[in-house]
């Protein structure tokens, strides 16, 4: 899988200790739609960071050998822009390794924009997707599913 980074232990993006996998690209839909510079994005610096190739098996092994983490998070840029890689990873994680720990995917897409991909992911247990664009100067909201505060009140997470 192509990634920007892998953080073995993350404690801020989900209510459970998680491995965070930083995805590689984003077209910038939040900024484009609001007609603002990409540099307002909290993940803007990641755009220019090096993309690395890490074998799915090695990521899964790192996760399974860590007694602290209880979930995997895909985020950073836009995970659904590399859906085939993420879908393949999830299949490997679930089917080949038999692990049903939570997998959280942070997306700026609205659910209606990616219904086909959501249908594909719905075949697996314990998939959580955070939907919705970041809106500048919008109220934050606490999300019960994630157990954290999200940046905009239009954003929400759903367990598929």
XYZ file of N, CA and C in Angstrom, residues 4-158:
465
model
N 1.648 7.843 3.242
C 2.511 8.957 3.637
C 3.217 8.624 4.940
N 2.506 7.930 5.838
C 3.120 7.497 7.086
C 2.249 6.440 7.759
N 2.842 5.760 8.711
C 2.128 4.826 9.571
C 2.538 5.154 11.002
N 1.559 5.493 11.820
C 1.799 5.795 13.225
C 1.282 4.594 14.014
N 2.181 3.918 14.695
C 1.805 2.690 15.397
C 0.790 2.904 16.513
N 0.879 4.028 17.202
C -0.039 4.286 18.312
C -0.544 5.721 18.260
N -1.830 5.865 17.997
C -2.494 7.169 17.914
C -3.612 7.177 18.950
N -3.700 8.265 19.721
C -4.687 8.346 20.791
C -5.643 9.530 20.634
N -5.625 10.214 19.483
C -6.441 11.423 19.332
C -7.537 11.313 18.279
N -7.463 10.370 17.368
C -8.410 10.315 16.256
C -9.561 9.325 16.440
N -9.561 8.619 17.567
C -10.617 7.641 17.843
C -10.607 7.336 19.334
N -11.716 6.868 19.840
C -11.833 6.599 21.270
C -10.984 5.426 21.752
N -10.526 4.593 20.822
C -9.655 3.469 21.169
C -8.238 3.754 20.665
N -7.217 3.223 21.340
C -5.849 3.359 20.821
C -5.784 2.725 19.426
N -5.187 3.432 18.485
C -5.260 3.021 17.081
C -3.930 3.132 16.366
N -3.810 2.362 15.291
C -2.736 2.568 14.318
C -3.308 3.537 13.292
N -2.555 4.579 12.962
C -3.010 5.570 11.979
C -2.208 5.398 10.691
N -2.925 5.209 9.583
C -2.294 5.065 8.272
C -2.641 6.299 7.450
N -1.621 7.072 7.090
C -1.813 8.306 6.336
C -1.867 8.037 4.840
N -2.993 8.375 4.233
C -3.170 8.136 2.800
C -2.477 9.209 1.974
N -2.403 8.991 0.649
C -1.421 9.705 -0.171
C -1.897 10.912 -0.964
N -3.191 11.093 -1.129
C -3.612 12.187 -2.008
C -4.994 12.695 -1.639
N -5.293 13.879 -2.139
C -6.616 14.487 -1.993
C -6.739 15.578 -3.051
N -7.860 15.596 -3.733
C -8.061 16.627 -4.757
C -8.368 17.990 -4.150
N -8.649 18.032 -2.853
C -8.885 19.306 -2.179
C -10.298 19.822 -2.287
N -11.263 18.919 -2.327
C -12.659 19.319 -2.519
C -13.154 20.315 -1.466
N -12.698 20.185 -0.208
C -13.125 21.115 0.843
C -12.718 22.548 0.494
N -11.468 22.700 0.068
C -10.938 24.029 -0.259
C -11.508 24.562 -1.572
N -11.606 23.703 -2.561
C -12.131 24.124 -3.869
C -13.560 24.640 -3.731
N -14.401 23.896 -3.023
C -15.808 24.291 -2.880
C -15.986 25.579 -2.088
N -15.045 25.870 -1.175
C -15.142 27.086 -0.367
C -14.286 28.216 -0.925
N -13.626 27.934 -2.070
C -12.795 28.916 -2.744
C -11.730 29.511 -1.817
N -11.008 28.598 -1.137
C -9.931 29.017 -0.245
C -8.652 28.261 -0.608
N -7.552 28.768 -0.126
C -6.254 28.167 -0.391
C -6.131 26.798 0.287
N -5.423 25.890 -0.377
C -5.197 24.555 0.183
C -4.440 24.607 1.505
N -3.706 25.681 1.747
C -2.904 25.716 2.962
C -3.728 25.868 4.235
N -5.036 26.073 4.146
C -5.867 26.090 5.353
C -6.179 24.673 5.833
N -5.944 23.692 4.980
C -6.204 22.292 5.322
C -5.212 21.826 6.379
N -5.717 21.160 7.415
C -4.818 20.683 8.480
C -3.818 19.649 7.974
N -4.102 19.041 6.828
C -3.212 18.028 6.269
C -2.411 18.528 5.065
N -2.403 19.830 4.849
C -1.749 20.405 3.672
C -0.282 19.990 3.550
N 0.436 19.970 4.649
C 1.869 19.631 4.624
C 2.107 18.216 4.092
N 1.129 17.340 4.278
C 1.276 15.960 3.821
C 1.345 15.852 2.305
N 0.726 16.792 1.614
C 0.712 16.746 0.148
C 2.126 16.650 -0.423
N 3.058 17.364 0.165
C 4.417 17.402 -0.365
C 5.343 16.376 0.294
N 4.861 15.659 1.278
C 5.723 14.658 1.909
C 5.841 13.426 1.019
N 6.896 12.703 1.221
C 7.219 11.550 0.388
C 6.186 10.430 0.564
N 5.811 9.827 -0.545
C 4.955 8.638 -0.519
C 5.858 7.419 -0.437
N 5.501 6.511 0.459
C 6.288 5.292 0.605
C 5.407 4.072 0.347
N 6.029 3.005 -0.065
C 5.330 1.751 -0.323
C 5.623 0.801 0.829
N 4.564 0.354 1.494
C 4.704 -0.574 2.608
C 3.798 -1.767 2.337
N 4.340 -2.954 2.454
C 3.584 -4.165 2.220
C 2.446 -4.286 3.237
N 1.231 -4.595 2.759
C 0.079 -4.771 3.648
C 0.391 -5.739 4.777
N 1.050 -6.835 4.439
C 1.360 -7.858 5.449
C 2.215 -7.292 6.572
N 3.143 -6.401 6.241
C 4.006 -5.809 7.270
C 3.212 -4.858 8.169
N 2.309 -4.094 7.570
C 1.466 -3.196 8.372
C 0.589 -4.020 9.304
N -0.027 -5.060 8.773
C -0.899 -5.908 9.584
C -0.117 -6.588 10.699
N 1.055 -7.060 10.388
C 1.900 -7.701 11.395
C 2.250 -6.719 12.511
N 2.624 -5.495 12.145
C 2.923 -4.463 13.144
C 1.719 -4.235 14.047
N 0.550 -4.160 13.426
C -0.674 -3.932 14.200
C -0.958 -5.105 15.146
N -0.968 -6.303 14.606
C -1.314 -7.482 15.402
C -0.319 -7.750 16.526
N 0.921 -7.336 16.351
C 1.938 -7.546 17.385
C 1.963 -6.446 18.438
N 1.107 -5.461 18.306
C 1.057 -4.368 19.276
C -0.117 -4.614 20.231
N 0.146 -4.893 21.503
C -0.941 -5.172 22.442
C -1.754 -3.937 22.840
N -1.294 -2.759 22.468
C -1.971 -1.523 22.861
C -3.110 -1.152 21.909
N -2.891 -1.275 20.614
C -3.864 -0.780 19.636
C -5.052 -1.724 19.480
N -6.234 -1.092 19.285
C -7.494 -1.824 19.164
C -8.277 -1.429 17.913
N -7.665 -0.605 17.049
C -8.343 -0.141 15.834
C -7.294 0.349 14.840
N -7.705 0.418 13.577
C -6.880 0.998 12.516
C -7.647 2.163 11.919
N -6.948 3.268 11.694
C -7.550 4.459 11.101
C -6.857 4.772 9.784
N -7.650 5.039 8.748
C -7.142 5.574 7.485
C -7.562 7.028 7.430
N -6.605 7.917 7.208
C -6.936 9.329 7.146
C -5.765 10.128 6.629
N -5.771 11.394 6.971
C -4.695 12.281 6.553
C -5.081 13.067 5.329
N -5.098 12.417 4.208
C -5.573 13.082 2.992
C -6.938 12.463 2.675
N -7.142 11.833 1.545
C -8.467 11.281 1.223
C -8.385 9.789 0.914
N -8.708 8.940 1.887
C -8.626 7.491 1.685
C -9.425 6.963 0.495
N -10.552 7.560 0.205
C -11.382 7.034 -0.887
C -10.796 7.326 -2.260
N -9.730 8.117 -2.324
C -9.039 8.325 -3.596
C -8.023 7.216 -3.881
N -7.854 6.305 -2.940
C -7.062 5.097 -3.189
C -7.845 3.884 -2.668
N -9.117 3.868 -3.045
C -10.061 2.878 -2.521
C -9.639 1.437 -2.798
N -9.113 1.156 -3.967
C -8.717 -0.228 -4.275
C -7.668 -0.742 -3.295
N -6.702 0.098 -2.962
C -5.663 -0.309 -2.021
C -6.234 -0.527 -0.612
N -7.118 0.356 -0.199
C -7.699 0.241 1.137
C -8.638 -0.956 1.213
N -9.423 -1.143 0.191
C -10.326 -2.293 0.140
C -9.543 -3.606 0.186
N -8.461 -3.673 -0.548
C -7.609 -4.858 -0.542
C -7.000 -5.087 0.846
N -6.547 -4.018 1.484
C -5.990 -4.117 2.834
C -7.043 -4.662 3.802
N -8.241 -4.114 3.745
C -9.308 -4.551 4.652
C -9.633 -6.026 4.428
N -9.703 -6.447 3.179
C -9.971 -7.861 2.888
C -8.891 -8.734 3.521
N -7.647 -8.351 3.332
C -6.539 -9.101 3.926
C -6.632 -9.134 5.452
N -6.897 -8.001 6.021
C -6.978 -7.871 7.475
C -8.100 -8.741 8.040
N -9.256 -8.698 7.391
C -10.424 -9.448 7.869
C -10.352 -10.932 7.509
N -10.151 -11.222 6.239
C -10.258 -12.593 5.743
C -8.999 -13.410 6.035
N -7.850 -12.892 5.657
C -6.615 -13.663 5.808
C -6.101 -13.696 7.239
N -6.434 -12.664 8.033
C -5.932 -12.606 9.399
C -7.027 -12.776 10.445
N -8.261 -12.793 10.021
C -9.375 -13.042 10.926
C -9.527 -12.020 12.032
N -9.112 -10.795 11.797
C -9.196 -9.760 12.824
C -10.400 -8.859 12.556
N -11.284 -8.742 13.546
C -12.481 -7.915 13.409
C -12.403 -6.610 14.191
N -11.192 -6.182 14.552
C -11.034 -4.894 15.237
C -11.587 -3.776 14.347
N -11.970 -2.687 14.983
C -12.530 -1.548 14.252
C -11.552 -1.016 13.210
N -12.092 -0.654 12.063
C -11.361 0.090 11.033
C -12.140 1.371 10.795
N -11.467 2.499 10.975
C -12.084 3.816 10.839
C -11.508 4.490 9.601
N -12.386 5.031 8.769
C -11.951 5.733 7.562
C -12.472 7.166 7.635
N -11.552 8.111 7.623
C -11.898 9.530 7.620
C -11.998 10.007 6.181
N -13.190 10.451 5.787
C -13.361 10.970 4.439
C -14.027 12.339 4.470
N -13.704 13.143 3.474
C -14.378 14.413 3.277
C -15.588 14.275 2.358
N -15.790 13.088 1.826
C -16.953 12.859 0.973
C -18.216 12.769 1.806
N -19.327 13.124 1.187
C -20.638 12.875 1.768
C -21.027 11.451 1.397
N -21.814 10.824 2.220
C -22.177 9.425 2.003
C -22.777 9.198 0.614
N -23.611 10.108 0.169
C -24.277 9.954 -1.127
C -23.298 9.960 -2.305
N -22.107 10.520 -2.122
C -21.112 10.599 -3.192
C -20.322 9.301 -3.379
N -20.376 8.420 -2.376
C -19.561 7.200 -2.442
C -20.384 5.958 -2.070
N -21.645 5.948 -2.418
C -22.533 4.843 -2.038
C -22.029 3.484 -2.522
N -21.452 3.426 -3.712
C -20.943 2.152 -4.229
C -19.797 1.620 -3.375
N -18.934 2.504 -2.927
C -17.804 2.093 -2.098
C -18.271 1.689 -0.697
N -19.254 2.398 -0.186
C -19.826 2.055 1.119
C -20.475 0.677 1.048
N -21.160 0.389 -0.048
C -21.767 -0.937 -0.222
C -20.700 -2.027 -0.207
N -19.561 -1.781 -0.851
C -18.457 -2.752 -0.852
C -17.936 -2.974 0.563
N -17.741 -1.906 1.308
C -17.207 -2.018 2.665
C -18.202 -2.627 3.647
N -19.475 -2.517 3.359
C -20.519 -3.006 4.263
C -20.506 -4.516 4.445
N -19.784 -5.219 3.594
C -19.705 -6.672 3.750
C -18.832 -7.078 4.942
N -18.066 -6.143 5.494
C -17.158 -6.425 6.597
C -17.713 -5.889 7.912
N -17.352 -6.546 9.013
C -17.727 -6.103 10.346
C -16.890 -4.900 10.764
N -17.479 -4.097 11.642
C -16.751 -3.052 12.367
C -15.998 -2.061 11.487
N -16.669 -1.596 10.437
C -16.134 -0.519 9.603
C -16.870 0.759 10.001
N -16.114 1.791 10.296
C -16.676 3.085 10.681
C -16.167 4.118 9.694
N -17.077 4.933 9.167
C -16.683 5.977 8.221
C -17.115 7.331 8.771
N -16.163 8.266 8.796
C -16.468 9.657 9.138
C -16.716 10.372 7.826
N -17.924 10.909 7.670
C -18.332 11.599 6.444
C -18.320 13.112 6.651
N -18.213 13.846 5.530
C -18.426 15.283 5.543
C -17.176 16.120 5.375
N -17.342 17.206 4.627
C -16.257 18.136 4.361
C -15.957 18.997 5.584
N -14.723 19.448 5.639
C -14.353 20.456 6.626
C -14.919 21.787 6.152
N -15.627 22.477 7.025
C -16.180 23.792 6.707
C -15.492 24.834 7.578
N -14.933 25.839 6.939
C -14.226 26.906 7.642
C -15.199 27.663 8.543
N -14.720 28.029 9.718
C -15.478 28.828 10.684
C -16.805 28.181 11.063
N -16.842 26.868 11.096
C -18.042 26.142 11.470
C -17.875 25.639 12.896
N -18.986 25.385 13.560
C -18.932 24.855 14.919
C -18.414 23.427 14.919
N -17.649 23.111 15.945
C -17.210 21.736 16.158
C -18.379 20.962 16.763
N -18.280 19.615 16.651
C -19.303 18.791 17.295
C -18.689 17.505 17.810
N -19.177 17.058 18.940
C -18.711 15.799 19.504
C -19.439 14.660 18.807
N -18.684 13.670 18.370
C -19.270 12.524 17.687
C -19.234 11.315 18.622
N -20.401 10.776 18.919
C -20.522 9.640 19.839
C -19.860 8.381 19.291
N -19.938 8.150 17.988
C -19.380 6.942 17.387
C -17.858 6.932 17.511
N -17.228 8.063 17.196
C -15.769 8.166 17.261
C -15.257 8.451 18.669
N -16.100 9.105 19.474
C -15.677 9.478 20.814
C -14.732 10.654 20.833
N -14.808 11.491 19.798
C -13.947 12.684 19.708
C -14.749 13.845 19.131
N -14.147 15.026 19.182
C -14.746 16.217 18.598
C -14.331 16.343 17.140
N -15.294 16.581 16.270
C -15.023 16.786 14.849
C -15.003 18.274 14.541
N -14.320 18.643 13.458
C -14.043 20.049 13.136
C -15.260 20.838 12.667
N -16.271 20.167 12.109
C -17.432 20.873 11.564
C -18.710 20.147 11.966
N -19.779 20.910 12.181
C -21.019 20.300 12.659
C -21.708 19.422 11.608
N -21.327 19.519 10.352
C -21.905 18.675 9.310
C -21.230 17.299 9.254
N -20.128 17.135 9.936
C -19.401 15.880 9.903
C -19.970 14.906 10.930
N -19.964 13.621 10.570
C -20.459 12.588 11.471
C -19.856 11.254 11.086
N -19.837 10.345 12.042
C -19.345 8.997 11.772
C -20.499 8.015 11.855
N -20.370 6.963 11.079
C -21.385 5.924 11.039
C -20.719 4.560 11.004
